[in-house]
PDB file of C-alpha atoms in Angstrom:
ATOM      1  CA  MET A   1      27.326   5.598 -26.155  1.00  0.00           C
ATOM      2  CA  GLN A   2      25.461   6.903 -23.135  1.00  0.00           C
ATOM      3  CA  ILE A   3      21.656   6.932 -23.437  1.00  0.00           C
ATOM      4  CA  GLY A   4      19.442   8.707 -20.903  1.00  0.00           C
ATOM      5  CA  TYR A   5      15.893   7.916 -19.820  1.00  0.00           C
ATOM      6  CA  ALA A   6      13.696  10.349 -17.881  1.00  0.00           C
ATOM      7  CA  ARG A   7      10.159   9.814 -16.607  1.00  0.00           C
ATOM      8  CA  THR A   8       7.531  11.471 -14.446  1.00  0.00           C
ATOM      9  CA  SER A   9       4.198   9.887 -13.617  1.00  0.00           C
ATOM     10  CA  THR A  10       1.836  12.763 -14.411  1.00  0.00           C
ATOM     11  CA  GLU A  11       1.613  15.664 -16.816  1.00  0.00           C
ATOM     12  CA  GLU A  12       1.643  18.095 -13.885  1.00  0.00           C
ATOM     13  CA  GLN A  13       5.293  17.239 -13.200  1.00  0.00           C
ATOM     14  CA  VAL A  14       6.710  19.025 -16.244  1.00  0.00           C
ATOM     15  CA  ALA A  15       9.379  20.817 -14.215  1.00  0.00           C
ATOM     16  CA  GLY A  16      10.560  17.524 -12.723  1.00  0.00           C
ATOM     17  CA  LEU A  17      10.867  15.979 -16.162  1.00  0.00           C
ATOM     18  CA  GLU A  18      12.841  18.935 -17.480  1.00  0.00           C
ATOM     19  CA  ALA A  19      15.173  18.713 -14.479  1.00  0.00           C
ATOM     20  CA  GLN A  20      15.839  15.026 -15.170  1.00  0.00           C
ATOM     21  CA  VAL A  21      16.597  15.707 -18.842  1.00  0.00           C
ATOM     22  CA  ARG A  22      18.943  18.527 -17.839  1.00  0.00           C
ATOM     23  CA  ASP A  23      20.798  16.297 -15.355  1.00  0.00           C
ATOM     24  CA  LEU A  24      21.110  13.475 -17.874  1.00  0.00           C
ATOM     25  CA  GLN A  25      22.499  15.785 -20.536  1.00  0.00           C
ATOM     26  CA  ALA A  26      24.949  17.235 -18.016  1.00  0.00           C
ATOM     27  CA  ALA A  27      26.062  13.681 -17.207  1.00  0.00           C
ATOM     28  CA  GLY A  28      27.064  13.192 -20.843  1.00  0.00           C
ATOM     29  CA  CYS A  29      24.026  11.499 -22.396  1.00  0.00           C
ATOM     30  CA  GLU A  30      24.080  11.870 -26.171  1.00  0.00           C
ATOM     31  CA  GLU A  31      20.433  10.832 -26.500  1.00  0.00           C
ATOM     32  CA  VAL A  32      17.678  11.288 -23.907  1.00  0.00           C
ATOM     33  CA  TYR A  33      14.300   9.570 -24.078  1.00  0.00           C
ATOM     34  CA  SER A  34      11.634  11.137 -21.865  1.00  0.00           C
ATOM     35  CA  GLU A  35       7.955  10.591 -21.162  1.00  0.00           C
ATOM     36  CA  GLN A  36       5.164  11.374 -18.711  1.00  0.00           C
ATOM     37  CA  VAL A  37       3.505   8.095 -17.847  1.00  0.00           C
ATOM     38  CA  SER A  38       2.873   5.891 -14.829  1.00  0.00           C
ATOM     39  CA  ALA A  39       5.466   3.232 -14.069  1.00  0.00           C
ATOM     40  CA  LEU A  40       2.641   0.730 -14.528  1.00  0.00           C
ATOM     41  CA  GLY A  41       1.559   2.254 -17.858  1.00  0.00           C
ATOM     42  CA  ASP A  42       2.724   1.664 -21.404  1.00  0.00           C
ATOM     43  CA  ARG A  43       6.196   3.220 -21.373  1.00  0.00           C
ATOM     44  CA  LYS A  44       6.819   3.592 -25.102  1.00  0.00           C
ATOM     45  CA  GLU A  45       9.872   5.842 -24.740  1.00  0.00           C
ATOM     46  CA  LEU A  46      11.531   3.356 -22.393  1.00  0.00           C
ATOM     47  CA  GLU A  47      10.937   0.633 -24.968  1.00  0.00           C
ATOM     48  CA  ARG A  48      12.474   2.898 -27.624  1.00  0.00           C
ATOM     49  CA  ALA A  49      15.496   3.567 -25.418  1.00  0.00           C
ATOM     50  CA  LEU A  50      16.011  -0.142 -24.663  1.00  0.00           C
ATOM     51  CA  GLY A  51      15.660  -0.944 -28.360  1.00  0.00           C
ATOM     52  CA  PHE A  52      18.212   1.715 -29.303  1.00  0.00           C
ATOM     53  CA  LEU A  53      20.893   0.483 -26.891  1.00  0.00           C
ATOM     54  CA  ARG A  54      23.702  -1.677 -28.256  1.00  0.00           C
ATOM     55  CA  LYS A  55      26.468  -3.746 -26.677  1.00  0.00           C
ATOM     56  CA  GLY A  56      28.934  -1.467 -24.894  1.00  0.00           C
ATOM     57  CA  ASP A  57      26.365   1.330 -24.400  1.00  0.00           C
ATOM     58  CA  THR A  58      25.219   2.619 -21.025  1.00  0.00           C
ATOM     59  CA  LEU A  59      21.650   3.374 -19.938  1.00  0.00           C
ATOM     60  CA  THR A  60      21.603   6.334 -17.541  1.00  0.00           C
ATOM     61  CA  ILE A  61      18.763   7.321 -15.213  1.00  0.00           C
ATOM     62  CA  THR A  62      18.552   9.843 -12.403  1.00  0.00           C
ATOM     63  CA  LYS A  63      16.900   7.543  -9.836  1.00  0.00           C
ATOM     64  CA  ILE A  64      15.963   3.863  -9.716  1.00  0.00           C
ATOM     65  CA  ASP A  65      12.229   4.519  -9.446  1.00  0.00           C
ATOM     66  CA  ARG A  66      12.346   6.303 -12.818  1.00  0.00           C
ATOM     67  CA  LEU A  67      13.167   2.944 -14.396  1.00  0.00           C
ATOM     68  CA  ALA A  68      11.082   0.510 -12.344  1.00  0.00           C
ATOM     69  CA  ARG A  69       8.416   0.609  -9.647  1.00  0.00           C
ATOM     70  CA  ASN A  70       9.449  -2.560  -7.838  1.00  0.00           C
ATOM     71  CA  THR A  71      12.440  -4.857  -7.459  1.00  0.00           C
ATOM     72  CA  ARG A  72      10.955  -7.567  -9.702  1.00  0.00           C
ATOM     73  CA  THR A  73      10.564  -5.270 -12.707  1.00  0.00           C
ATOM     74  CA  LEU A  74      13.956  -3.731 -12.038  1.00  0.00           C
ATOM     75  CA  GLY A  75      15.554  -7.175 -11.968  1.00  0.00           C
ATOM     76  CA  GLU A  76      13.990  -8.075 -15.318  1.00  0.00           C
ATOM     77  CA  ILE A  77      15.300  -4.909 -16.979  1.00  0.00           C
ATOM     78  CA  VAL A  78      18.774  -5.257 -15.466  1.00  0.00           C
ATOM     79  CA  ASP A  79      18.976  -8.923 -16.502  1.00  0.00           C
ATOM     80  CA  ASP A  80      18.102  -7.938 -20.073  1.00  0.00           C
ATOM     81  CA  LEU A  81      20.768  -5.199 -20.078  1.00  0.00           C
ATOM     82  CA  HIS A  82      23.333  -7.613 -18.622  1.00  0.00           C
ATOM     83  CA  LEU A  83      22.676 -10.265 -21.275  1.00  0.00           C
ATOM     84  CA  ARG A  84      23.096  -7.645 -24.002  1.00  0.00           C
ATOM     85  CA  GLY A  85      26.346  -6.280 -22.572  1.00  0.00           C
ATOM     86  CA  ILE A  86      24.842  -2.900 -21.655  1.00  0.00           C
ATOM     87  CA  GLY A  87      25.811  -0.962 -18.523  1.00  0.00           C
ATOM     88  CA  LEU A  88      23.540   0.940 -16.155  1.00  0.00           C
ATOM     89  CA  LYS A  89      24.374   4.252 -14.518  1.00  0.00           C
ATOM     90  CA  VAL A  90      22.202   5.712 -11.765  1.00  0.00           C
ATOM     91  CA  LEU A  91      23.045   9.347 -11.005  1.00  0.00           C
ATOM     92  CA  GLN A  92      21.622   8.840  -7.522  1.00  0.00           C
ATOM     93  CA  PHE A  93      24.742   6.730  -6.829  1.00  0.00           C
ATOM     94  CA  GLY A  94      27.197   9.379  -8.012  1.00  0.00           C
ATOM     95  CA  LYS A  95      29.354   9.735 -11.105  1.00  0.00           C
ATOM     96  CA  GLU A  96      30.618   6.154 -11.308  1.00  0.00           C
ATOM     97  CA  THR A  97      28.758   3.563 -13.382  1.00  0.00           C
ATOM     98  CA  LEU A  98      27.064   1.008 -11.160  1.00  0.00           C
ATOM     99  CA  ASP A  99      28.289  -2.420 -12.272  1.00  0.00           C
ATOM    100  CA  THR A 100      25.128  -4.508 -12.355  1.00  0.00           C
ATOM    101  CA  THR A 101      26.979  -7.597 -13.534  1.00  0.00           C
ATOM    102  CA  GLY A 102      28.653  -8.070 -10.149  1.00  0.00           C
ATOM    103  CA  ALA A 103      27.022  -9.413  -6.986  1.00  0.00           C
ATOM    104  CA  TYR A 104      27.754  -6.239  -5.003  1.00  0.00           C
ATOM    105  CA  GLY A 105      26.316  -3.979  -7.699  1.00  0.00           C
ATOM    106  CA  ARG A 106      23.123  -6.054  -7.936  1.00  0.00           C
ATOM    107  CA  LEU A 107      22.811  -6.094  -4.148  1.00  0.00           C
ATOM    108  CA  MET A 108      23.116  -2.305  -3.923  1.00  0.00           C
ATOM    109  CA  LEU A 109      20.671  -1.828  -6.781  1.00  0.00           C
ATOM    110  CA  ASN A 110      18.079  -4.121  -5.212  1.00  0.00           C
ATOM    111  CA  MET A 111      18.520  -2.492  -1.813  1.00  0.00           C
ATOM    112  CA  PHE A 112      17.861   0.983  -3.168  1.00  0.00           C
ATOM    113  CA  ALA A 113      14.918  -0.293  -5.212  1.00  0.00           C
ATOM    114  CA  ALA A 114      13.457  -1.905  -2.092  1.00  0.00           C
ATOM    115  CA  PHE A 115      13.902   1.335  -0.144  1.00  0.00           C
ATOM    116  CA  ALA A 116      12.173   3.304  -2.914  1.00  0.00           C
ATOM    117  CA  GLU A 117       9.285   0.824  -2.945  1.00  0.00           C
ATOM    118  CA  PHE A 118       9.030   0.968   0.851  1.00  0.00           C
ATOM    119  CA  GLU A 119       8.970   4.776   0.751  1.00  0.00           C
ATOM    120  CA  ARG A 120       6.095   4.729  -1.764  1.00  0.00           C
ATOM    121  CA  ASP A 121       4.147   2.344   0.466  1.00  0.00           C
ATOM    122  CA  LEU A 122       4.667   4.652   3.446  1.00  0.00           C
ATOM    123  CA  MET A 123       3.422   7.633   1.444  1.00  0.00           C
ATOM    124  CA  LYS A 124       0.288   5.707   0.442  1.00  0.00           C
ATOM    125  CA  GLU A 125      -0.287   4.702   4.064  1.00  0.00           C
ATOM    126  CA  ARG A 126       0.056   8.315   5.248  1.00  0.00           C
ATOM    127  CA  GLN A 127      -2.343   9.424   2.522  1.00  0.00           C
ATOM    128  CA  LYS A 128      -4.941   6.845   3.611  1.00  0.00           C
ATOM    129  CA  GLU A 129      -4.542   7.913   7.245  1.00  0.00           C
ATOM    130  CA  GLY A 130      -4.983  11.559   6.225  1.00  0.00           C
ATOM    131  CA  ILE A 131      -8.152  10.776   4.277  1.00  0.00           C
ATOM    132  CA  ALA A 132      -9.546   8.674   7.140  1.00  0.00           C
ATOM    133  CA  LYS A 133      -8.877  11.519   9.597  1.00  0.00           C
ATOM    134  CA  ALA A 134     -10.471  14.089   7.279  1.00  0.00           C
ATOM    135  CA  LYS A 135     -13.528  11.861   6.880  1.00  0.00           C
ATOM    136  CA  SER A 136     -13.870  11.447  10.643  1.00  0.00           C
ATOM    137  CA  GLU A 137     -13.759  15.230  10.980  1.00  0.00           C
ATOM    138  CA  GLN A 138     -16.194  15.572   8.051  1.00  0.00           C
ATOM    139  CA  LYS A 139     -13.660  17.634   6.112  1.00  0.00           C
ATOM    140  CA  TYR A 140     -13.021  15.182   3.291  1.00  0.00           C
ATOM    141  CA  LYS A 141     -14.813  16.036   0.068  1.00  0.00           C
ATOM    142  CA  GLY A 142     -13.062  13.550  -2.212  1.00  0.00           C
ATOM    143  CA  ARG A 143     -11.986  14.088  -5.756  1.00  0.00           C
ATOM    144  CA  LYS A 144     -14.445  16.102  -7.782  1.00  0.00           C
ATOM    145  CA  PRO A 145     -15.556  14.151 -10.880  1.00  0.00           C
ATOM    146  CA  THR A 146     -14.188  16.067 -13.858  1.00  0.00           C
ATOM    147  CA  ALA A 147     -16.864  15.072 -16.367  1.00  0.00           C
ATOM    148  CA  ARG A 148     -19.728  15.768 -13.959  1.00  0.00           C
ATOM    149  CA  ALA A 149     -18.246  19.122 -12.993  1.00  0.00           C
ATOM    150  CA  LYS A 150     -18.121  20.144 -16.650  1.00  0.00           C
ATOM    151  CA  ALA A 151     -21.588  18.867 -17.554  1.00  0.00           C
ATOM    152  CA  SER A 152     -23.274  22.290 -17.472  1.00  0.00           C
ATOM    153  CA  GLU A 153     -20.521  23.766 -19.636  1.00  0.00           C
ATOM    154  CA  ALA A 154     -20.953  20.936 -22.131  1.00  0.00           C
ATOM    155  CA  VAL A 155     -24.707  21.516 -22.315  1.00  0.00           C
ATOM    156  CA  THR A 156     -24.223  25.254 -22.837  1.00  0.00           C
ATOM    157  CA  LEU A 157     -21.767  24.739 -25.702  1.00  0.00           C
ATOM    158  CA  PHE A 158     -24.065  22.209 -27.363  1.00  0.00           C
ATOM    159  CA  GLN A 159     -26.978  24.635 -27.131  1.00  0.00           C
ATOM    160  CA  GLN A 160     -24.769  27.234 -28.798  1.00  0.00           C
ATOM    161  CA  GLY A 161     -24.582  25.034 -31.875  1.00  0.00           C
ATOM    162  CA  LYS A 162     -21.422  22.999 -31.380  1.00  0.00           C
ATOM    163  CA  THR A 163     -21.348  19.310 -32.251  1.00  0.00           C
ATOM    164  CA  VAL A 164     -20.814  16.611 -29.629  1.00  0.00           C
ATOM    165  CA  SER A 165     -17.226  16.103 -30.852  1.00  0.00           C
ATOM    166  CA  GLN A 166     -16.523  19.844 -30.700  1.00  0.00           C
ATOM    167  CA  VAL A 167     -17.982  20.064 -27.191  1.00  0.00           C
ATOM    168  CA  ALA A 168     -15.907  17.093 -26.000  1.00  0.00           C
ATOM    169  CA  LYS A 169     -12.714  18.648 -27.352  1.00  0.00           C
ATOM    170  CA  ALA A 170     -13.459  22.118 -25.986  1.00  0.00           C
ATOM    171  CA  VAL A 171     -14.395  20.933 -22.491  1.00  0.00           C
ATOM    172  CA  GLY A 172     -11.795  18.170 -22.262  1.00  0.00           C
ATOM    173  CA  ILE A 173     -14.082  15.195 -21.637  1.00  0.00           C
ATOM    174  CA  GLY A 174     -15.102  12.154 -23.659  1.00  0.00           C
ATOM    175  CA  ARG A 175     -17.972  12.030 -26.135  1.00  0.00           C
ATOM    176  CA  GLY A 176     -19.788   9.569 -23.891  1.00  0.00           C
ATOM    177  CA  SER A 177     -19.667  12.069 -21.027  1.00  0.00           C
ATOM    178  CA  VAL A 178     -21.125  14.751 -23.308  1.00  0.00           C
ATOM    179  CA  TYR A 179     -24.003  12.470 -24.310  1.00  0.00           C
ATOM    180  CA  ARG A 180     -24.713  11.675 -20.643  1.00  0.00           C
ATOM    181  CA  ALA A 181     -24.698  15.372 -19.762  1.00  0.00           C
ATOM    182  CA  LEU A 182     -27.155  16.112 -22.573  1.00  0.00           C
ATOM    183  CA  GLU A 183     -29.356  13.192 -21.575  1.00  0.00           C
ATOM    184  CA  ALA A 184     -29.421  14.418 -17.966  1.00  0.00           C
ATOM    185  CA  ALA A 185     -30.491  17.832 -19.271  1.00  0.00           C
ATOM    186  CA  SER A 186     -33.279  16.165 -21.333  1.00  0.00           C
ATOM    187  CA  ILE A 187     -31.633  17.202 -24.598  1.00  0.00           C
ATOM    188  CA  ASN A 188     -31.636  14.924 -27.621  1.00  0.00           C
ATOM    189  CA  PRO A 189     -28.191  15.217 -29.252  1.00  0.00           C
ATOM    190  CA  THR A 190     -29.459  13.671 -32.487  1.00  0.00           C
ATOM    191  CA  PRO A 191     -30.578  16.406 -34.923  1.00  0.00           C
ATOM    192  CA  PRO A 192     -33.988  15.962 -36.590  1.00  0.00           C
ATOM    193  CA  PRO A 193     -33.852  14.436 -40.082  1.00  0.00           C
ATOM    194  CA  GLN A 194     -33.615  16.971 -42.902  1.00  0.00           C
ATOM    195  CA  VAL A 195     -36.538  17.177 -45.284  1.00  0.00           C
ATOM    196  CA  ILE A 196     -35.343  17.224 -48.888  1.00  0.00           C
ATOM    197  CA  HIS A 197     -37.654  19.049 -51.281  1.00  0.00           C
ATOM    198  CA  ARG A 198     -37.364  17.602 -54.761  1.00  0.00           C
ATOM    199  CA  ARG A 199     -38.094  19.739 -57.751  1.00  0.00           C
ATOM    200  CA  GLN A 200     -41.266  18.897 -59.629  1.00  0.00           C
TER     201      GLN A 200
END
């Protein structure tokens, strides 16, 4: 059985994830596990896919960096697949299954993983250089803090009668951020105690 795994690192890459799923299905995958999570994050769908695989099955991915961020992690996953008698197919290599049990297959896999890791490092370096240049030209503004940017909106919604939980959900920030916004606006989020009038 051929099992596919697709991953993108952020929720903004929906189109990229859909493209991976489409390619995996076209390659003959009967089941495709997909998720939007960092390679360093908790990849629950990958764990599900690895747990579903049985001896004689094949794990299929579109590119090596969808499976692992560095050669060490890749080696650990491939070793586990090898011990369980599971193949690995990388569509980046073409239609043939890459034999990870052989020395040549492992060498090719590690080489491509190293290239992918090197490419990521270059991209980070270019990004740092771009930021440094923008700062020197006083054009860099940095990333705008989401919670702080939405503080006024949170205060307005609270003043309209919404609870802290409702405000947090509506604005898309945490409850703690709502409380800080209210505190900065000198607003006490705790309602005054209710006076209960007992019948005489």
